[in-house]
Short mmCIF file of C-alpha atoms and ligand atoms in Angstrom, two decimals:
data_model
loop_
_atom_site.label_atom_id
_atom_site.label_comp_id
_atom_site.label_asym_id
_atom_site.label_seq_id
_atom_site.Cartn_x
_atom_site.Cartn_y
_atom_site.Cartn_z
CA UNK T 1 75.96 107.19 147.60
CA UNK T 2 75.20 103.55 148.18
CA UNK T 3 78.47 102.41 146.61
CA UNK T 4 81.41 102.81 149.01
CA UNK T 5 84.57 104.04 147.39
CA UNK T 6 87.96 105.41 148.36
CA UNK T 7 89.82 108.07 146.43
CA UNK T 8 93.21 107.21 144.95
CA UNK T 9 94.25 110.86 144.54
CA UNK T 10 92.16 114.02 144.65
CA UNK T 11 92.24 114.29 140.85
CA UNK T 12 92.16 110.71 139.52
CA UNK T 13 90.80 107.33 140.44
CA UNK T 14 88.68 105.52 143.03
CA UNK T 15 88.65 101.99 144.42
CA UNK T 16 85.41 100.12 145.08
CA UNK T 17 85.36 97.02 147.31
CA UNK T 18 81.73 96.02 147.78
CA UNK T 19 80.45 95.58 144.27
CA UNK T 20 79.80 92.52 142.10
CA UNK T 21 80.13 93.33 138.39
CA UNK T 22 78.97 89.83 137.39
CA UNK T 23 75.42 90.62 138.55
CA UNK T 24 72.91 92.89 136.85
CA UNK T 25 73.50 96.46 137.96
CA UNK T 26 70.59 98.50 139.28
CA UNK T 27 69.96 101.95 137.87
CA UNK T 28 71.01 103.78 140.99
CA UNK T 29 74.41 102.04 141.16
CA UNK T 30 74.93 102.51 137.44
CA UNK T 31 74.34 106.25 137.75
CA UNK T 32 76.79 106.43 140.65
CA UNK T 33 79.44 104.59 138.64
CA UNK T 34 78.90 106.89 135.65
CA UNK T 35 79.20 109.92 137.91
CA UNK T 36 82.44 108.60 139.42
CA UNK T 37 83.81 108.01 135.93
CA UNK T 38 82.91 111.54 134.94
CA UNK T 39 84.53 113.02 138.07
CA UNK T 40 87.52 110.70 138.65
CA UNK T 41 88.01 108.95 135.25
CA UNK T 42 89.33 105.66 136.69
CA UNK T 43 87.67 102.98 138.84
CA UNK T 44 89.18 99.81 140.25
CA UNK T 45 86.57 97.22 141.28
CA UNK T 46 88.32 94.80 143.65
CA UNK T 47 87.81 91.01 143.86
CA UNK T 48 85.62 90.38 140.83
CA UNK T 49 84.57 87.03 139.36
CA UNK T 50 84.28 87.52 135.63
CA UNK T 51 84.56 85.62 132.39
CA UNK T 52 84.24 86.88 128.82
CA UNK T 53 80.43 86.82 128.85
CA UNK T 54 79.95 88.55 132.17
CA UNK T 55 82.55 91.19 131.25
CA UNK T 56 80.63 91.86 128.03
CA UNK T 57 77.35 92.10 129.97
CA UNK T 58 78.76 94.56 132.47
CA UNK T 59 80.49 96.62 129.77
CA UNK T 60 77.27 96.98 127.77
CA UNK T 61 75.90 99.18 130.54
CA UNK T 62 78.15 101.94 129.22
CA UNK T 63 77.53 101.73 125.47
CA UNK T 64 78.29 99.59 122.43
CA UNK T 65 81.41 97.47 122.45
CA UNK T 66 84.12 97.73 119.84
CA UNK T 67 84.90 94.54 117.93
CA UNK T 68 88.31 93.04 117.36
CA UNK T 69 87.88 90.63 114.47
CA UNK T 70 91.62 90.65 113.75
CA UNK T 71 93.24 87.27 113.93
CA UNK T 72 94.79 86.28 117.27
CA UNK T 73 93.41 89.12 119.35
CA UNK T 74 90.37 87.20 120.43
CA UNK T 75 89.08 83.68 120.57
CA UNK T 76 85.49 83.28 121.68
CA UNK T 77 83.94 86.73 121.48
CA UNK T 78 85.10 89.35 119.01
CA UNK T 79 84.28 92.06 121.56
CA UNK T 80 86.94 90.78 123.92
CA UNK T 81 90.57 91.69 123.36
CA UNK T 82 93.11 89.37 125.01
CA UNK T 83 95.61 91.72 126.59
CA UNK T 84 98.12 89.04 127.45
CA UNK T 85 101.44 87.39 126.81
CA UNK T 86 99.42 84.18 126.99
CA UNK T 87 97.32 82.90 124.08
CA UNK T 88 93.56 82.57 124.39
CA UNK T 89 94.22 78.84 124.89
CA UNK T 90 96.52 79.50 127.83
CA UNK T 91 99.94 79.00 126.18
CA UNK T 92 102.74 81.32 127.40
CA UNK T 93 103.87 83.05 124.18
CA UNK T 94 107.42 83.81 123.14
CA UNK T 95 108.66 87.38 123.46
CA UNK T 96 108.75 87.77 119.69
CA UNK T 97 105.21 86.64 119.09
CA UNK T 98 103.30 89.56 117.49
CA UNK T 99 100.69 89.34 120.27
CA UNK T 100 103.44 89.99 122.84
CA UNK T 101 104.98 92.73 120.71
CA UNK T 102 101.60 94.47 120.83
CA UNK T 103 101.73 94.22 124.64
CA UNK T 104 105.15 95.86 124.60
CA UNK T 105 103.73 98.64 122.48
CA UNK T 106 101.26 99.28 125.33
CA UNK T 107 104.17 100.52 127.42
CA UNK T 108 104.07 103.78 125.44
CA UNK T 109 101.59 106.37 126.69
CA UNK T 110 98.38 106.07 124.69
CA UNK T 111 94.63 106.23 124.59
CA UNK T 112 92.76 103.22 123.22
CA UNK T 113 91.61 102.99 119.60
CA UNK T 114 92.91 106.44 118.79
CA UNK T 115 93.40 105.15 115.23
CA UNK T 116 89.60 105.06 114.86
CA UNK T 117 87.60 108.08 113.71
CA UNK T 118 85.57 107.77 116.92
CA UNK T 119 88.21 106.70 119.46
CA UNK T 120 87.21 104.58 122.46
CA UNK T 121 85.16 106.00 125.31
CA UNK T 122 85.92 103.59 128.19
CA UNK T 123 88.06 100.46 128.47
CA UNK T 124 87.36 97.74 131.04
CA UNK T 125 90.28 95.46 131.85
CA UNK T 126 89.98 92.38 134.04
CA UNK T 127 93.11 90.80 135.55
CA UNK T 128 92.84 87.00 135.13
CA UNK T 129 96.54 86.34 135.68
CA UNK T 130 98.73 88.99 137.27
CA UNK T 131 102.43 89.07 138.11
CA UNK T 132 103.70 87.75 141.44
CA UNK T 133 104.38 90.51 143.99
CA UNK T 134 108.16 90.04 143.71
CA UNK T 135 108.23 90.71 139.93
CA UNK T 136 109.12 94.19 138.80
CA UNK T 137 106.93 96.05 136.29
CA UNK T 138 103.43 95.14 135.14
CA UNK T 139 101.71 98.13 136.79
CA UNK T 140 99.41 100.28 134.66
CA UNK T 141 99.73 104.06 134.89
CA UNK T 142 97.11 106.67 134.07
CA UNK T 143 97.97 110.28 133.38
CA UNK T 144 95.28 112.95 133.65
CA UNK T 145 95.25 115.09 130.51
CA UNK T 146 92.78 117.70 131.87
CA UNK T 147 95.32 118.43 134.54
CA UNK T 148 98.30 118.30 132.19
CA UNK T 149 96.61 120.74 129.78
CA UNK T 150 95.88 123.18 132.61
CA UNK T 151 99.55 123.11 133.59
CA UNK T 152 100.91 123.86 130.11
CA UNK T 153 102.64 127.20 129.61
CA UNK T 154 100.37 129.65 127.75
CA UNK T 155 102.64 129.85 124.71
CA UNK T 156 102.50 126.05 124.31
CA UNK T 157 98.68 126.06 124.58
CA UNK T 158 98.63 128.65 121.81
CA UNK T 159 101.05 126.68 119.65
CA UNK T 160 99.05 123.43 120.02
CA UNK T 161 95.68 125.03 119.27
CA UNK T 162 95.52 124.38 115.50
CA UNK T 163 97.54 121.14 115.48
CA UNK T 164 96.39 117.57 114.85
CA UNK T 165 98.23 114.32 115.36
CA UNK T 166 98.10 111.60 112.71
CA UNK T 167 96.90 108.31 114.21
CA UNK T 168 97.64 105.29 112.05
CA UNK T 169 97.13 101.66 113.00
CA UNK T 170 99.54 100.69 110.26
CA UNK T 171 102.27 102.96 111.61
CA UNK T 172 102.67 100.83 114.75
CA UNK T 173 105.08 99.04 112.40
CA UNK T 174 107.38 102.05 112.42
CA UNK T 175 107.71 101.60 116.17
CA UNK T 176 107.64 97.80 116.14
CA UNK T 177 109.11 96.70 112.79
CA UNK T 178 108.81 92.98 113.61
CA UNK T 179 105.00 93.09 113.43
CA UNK T 180 103.54 91.35 110.38
CA UNK T 181 101.86 93.42 107.69
CA UNK T 182 98.25 94.34 108.23
CA UNK T 183 95.71 92.39 106.22
CA UNK T 184 93.95 94.19 103.36
CA UNK T 185 90.78 94.28 105.48
CA UNK T 186 92.57 95.85 108.44
CA UNK T 187 94.08 98.49 106.17
CA UNK T 188 90.66 99.23 104.69
CA UNK T 189 88.98 99.33 108.08
CA UNK T 190 91.57 101.60 109.66
CA UNK T 191 92.91 104.27 107.31
CA UNK T 192 94.96 106.96 109.08
CA UNK T 193 92.90 109.63 110.85
CA UNK T 194 93.85 112.86 112.56
CA UNK T 195 92.64 114.20 115.90
CA UNK T 196 93.23 117.60 117.47
CA UNK T 197 96.02 117.68 120.06
CA UNK T 198 93.74 119.74 122.26
CA UNK T 199 90.49 117.95 122.99
CA UNK T 200 87.41 119.96 123.93
CA UNK T 201 84.86 118.24 126.24
CA UNK T 202 81.29 119.46 125.65
CA UNK T 203 80.04 117.31 128.56
CA UNK T 204 82.55 118.91 130.93
CA UNK T 205 81.77 122.61 130.48
CA UNK T 206 83.96 122.72 127.36
CA UNK T 207 87.07 121.98 129.41
CA UNK T 208 90.18 121.16 127.40
CA UNK T 209 92.66 118.32 127.67
CA UNK T 210 95.68 117.10 125.79
CA UNK T 211 94.89 114.24 123.44
CA UNK T 212 97.68 112.28 121.82
CA UNK T 213 99.28 108.89 121.66
CA UNK T 214 102.79 107.49 121.49
CA UNK T 215 101.94 104.02 120.25
CA UNK T 216 100.71 104.58 116.71
CA UNK T 217 102.05 107.39 114.56
CA UNK T 218 104.17 110.24 115.84
CA UNK T 219 103.39 112.68 113.03
CA UNK T 220 101.83 116.07 113.60
CA UNK T 221 99.91 117.44 110.60
CA UNK T 222 101.40 120.62 109.17
CA UNK T 223 104.88 119.96 110.59
CA UNK T 224 107.90 118.22 109.17
CA UNK T 225 108.34 114.69 110.49
CA UNK T 226 111.28 115.80 112.65
CA UNK T 227 109.53 118.88 114.00
CA UNK T 228 106.46 116.77 114.80
CA UNK T 229 108.52 114.10 116.54
CA UNK T 230 110.32 116.73 118.62
CA UNK T 231 107.02 118.26 119.73
CA UNK T 232 105.71 114.79 120.46
CA UNK T 233 108.73 113.96 122.64
CA UNK T 234 108.29 117.24 124.49
CA UNK T 235 104.66 116.33 125.24
CA UNK T 236 105.56 112.82 126.40
CA UNK T 237 108.15 114.24 128.73
CA UNK T 238 105.71 116.85 130.04
CA UNK T 239 102.93 114.40 130.90
CA UNK T 240 105.26 111.76 132.43
CA UNK T 241 105.18 113.71 135.64
CA UNK T 242 104.10 112.23 138.96
CA UNK T 243 101.87 115.23 139.55
CA UNK T 244 99.56 114.01 136.79
CA UNK T 245 99.55 110.22 137.02
CA UNK T 246 98.44 107.39 139.26
CA UNK T 247 99.91 103.88 139.26
CA UNK T 248 97.70 100.84 139.47
CA UNK T 249 99.38 97.92 141.26
CA UNK T 250 97.52 94.87 140.02
CA UNK T 251 96.00 92.24 142.26
CA UNK T 252 94.36 89.15 140.89
CA UNK T 253 90.70 89.71 139.92
CA UNK T 254 90.87 93.48 139.77
CA UNK T 255 88.57 95.00 137.17
CA UNK T 256 89.72 98.44 136.14
CA UNK T 257 87.85 100.90 133.99
CA UNK T 258 89.08 104.21 132.57
CA UNK T 259 87.93 107.12 130.44
CA UNK T 260 90.05 107.24 127.28
CA UNK T 261 88.94 110.79 126.52
CA UNK T 262 90.70 112.11 129.59
CA UNK T 263 93.49 109.72 130.59
CA UNK T 264 96.51 108.37 128.78
CA UNK T 265 97.79 105.03 130.02
CA UNK T 266 100.75 102.69 129.73
CA UNK T 267 101.93 99.43 131.25
CA UNK T 268 105.36 99.32 132.88
CA UNK T 269 107.49 96.69 131.07
CA UNK T 270 108.10 93.40 132.86
CA UNK T 271 109.97 90.19 132.09
CA UNK T 272 107.70 88.87 129.34
CA UNK T 273 109.36 85.47 129.03
CA UNK T 274 109.59 84.78 132.75
CA UNK T 275 106.09 85.78 133.88
CA UNK T 276 102.58 85.21 132.60
CA UNK T 277 100.17 88.14 132.54
CA UNK T 278 96.66 87.70 131.13
CA UNK T 279 93.81 90.15 131.02
CA UNK T 280 90.63 90.49 129.03
CA UNK T 281 89.34 93.83 127.83
CA UNK T 282 85.97 95.16 126.78
CA UNK T 283 86.12 98.52 124.99
CA UNK T 284 83.25 100.99 124.75
CA UNK T 285 82.93 102.77 121.42
CA UNK T 286 83.20 106.51 121.35
CA UNK T 287 80.05 108.37 120.40
CA UNK T 288 81.56 111.31 118.54
CA UNK T 289 84.73 112.42 116.79
CA UNK T 290 87.34 114.24 118.85
CA UNK T 291 86.34 117.89 119.12
CA UNK T 292 89.10 120.48 119.06
CA UNK T 293 89.26 124.25 119.56
CA UNK T 294 88.06 124.88 116.01
CA UNK T 295 85.37 122.18 115.78
CA UNK T 296 81.77 123.09 115.04
CA UNK T 297 80.29 121.40 118.09
CA UNK T 298 76.68 122.49 117.81
C1 OGA Q 1 95.10 98.12 127.22
C2 OGA Q 1 96.41 98.45 127.78
C3 OGA Q 1 97.80 98.07 129.66
C4 OGA Q 1 98.15 96.93 130.54
O1 OGA Q 1 94.58 97.03 127.50
O2 OGA Q 1 94.54 98.94 126.49
O3 OGA Q 1 97.02 99.38 127.34
O4 OGA Q 1 98.49 97.20 131.70
N1 OGA Q 1 96.80 97.68 128.78
O5 OGA Q 1 98.11 95.79 130.08
MN1 MN Q 2 95.65 100.54 125.98
#
């Protein structure tokens, strides 16, 4: 390995100190990064100097970027999502601004773009403005769903096998009723989809993981709404276990990158009106639908 890294835990995450993501990456380094992502699912690159364009350039090494043409999410480049309680022009937004409400929704365990038929592969998030050390909250947590699946009781594994969750961009409004209605285009672009609760990973020896989200819809296909919500709450409780997750304490200019197929993530709530927090995100498109135990993979 020519890239030095340190493990965060034995199952999830590494930190890399001596790497400049604003420069072109050579093939050897790129392969090492991809291997680390495959093995550890989360990388924090310390002390980066990035802007929208250089984040896009670095992200493109891993695939095509998703676009976010929706109003207010982006300013210059539609591939960059402003994950911030600050507008793209730098104005600290009020707590009730829909852009901030979307940030609050990120404090529920989720995997990015699960409302798409091909959910996201990787997300890359660069910390432009982070909270002062004395502030509470603002950390991002990542829970390892390969590990969580392995730890499930056998009868639960059996019960989950045929089930799918409904993922609906529109249904965020059930959780956050103050959000404005979606535009007609958004509704057309993102009709509800379902994904298996158990995800099968062909590129990981057909290993299985849990795959669900708490920030869009809570419905489970084939169950009553109440039964589905109860199962969902059980799963949330099960994976919110320190055995499975790591906590990223942000420092200015961290670039973090995670595998959405394997990890769920959430931000810990902070005082949105007191502190500014601004990040930019590039998101790598998934390359296939979510395979489950009954999918025809080949
Ligand atoms: C995201 C996200 C969490 C955070 O950008 O997808 O969920 O810590 N962010 O802001
Ligand atoms: Mn997210």
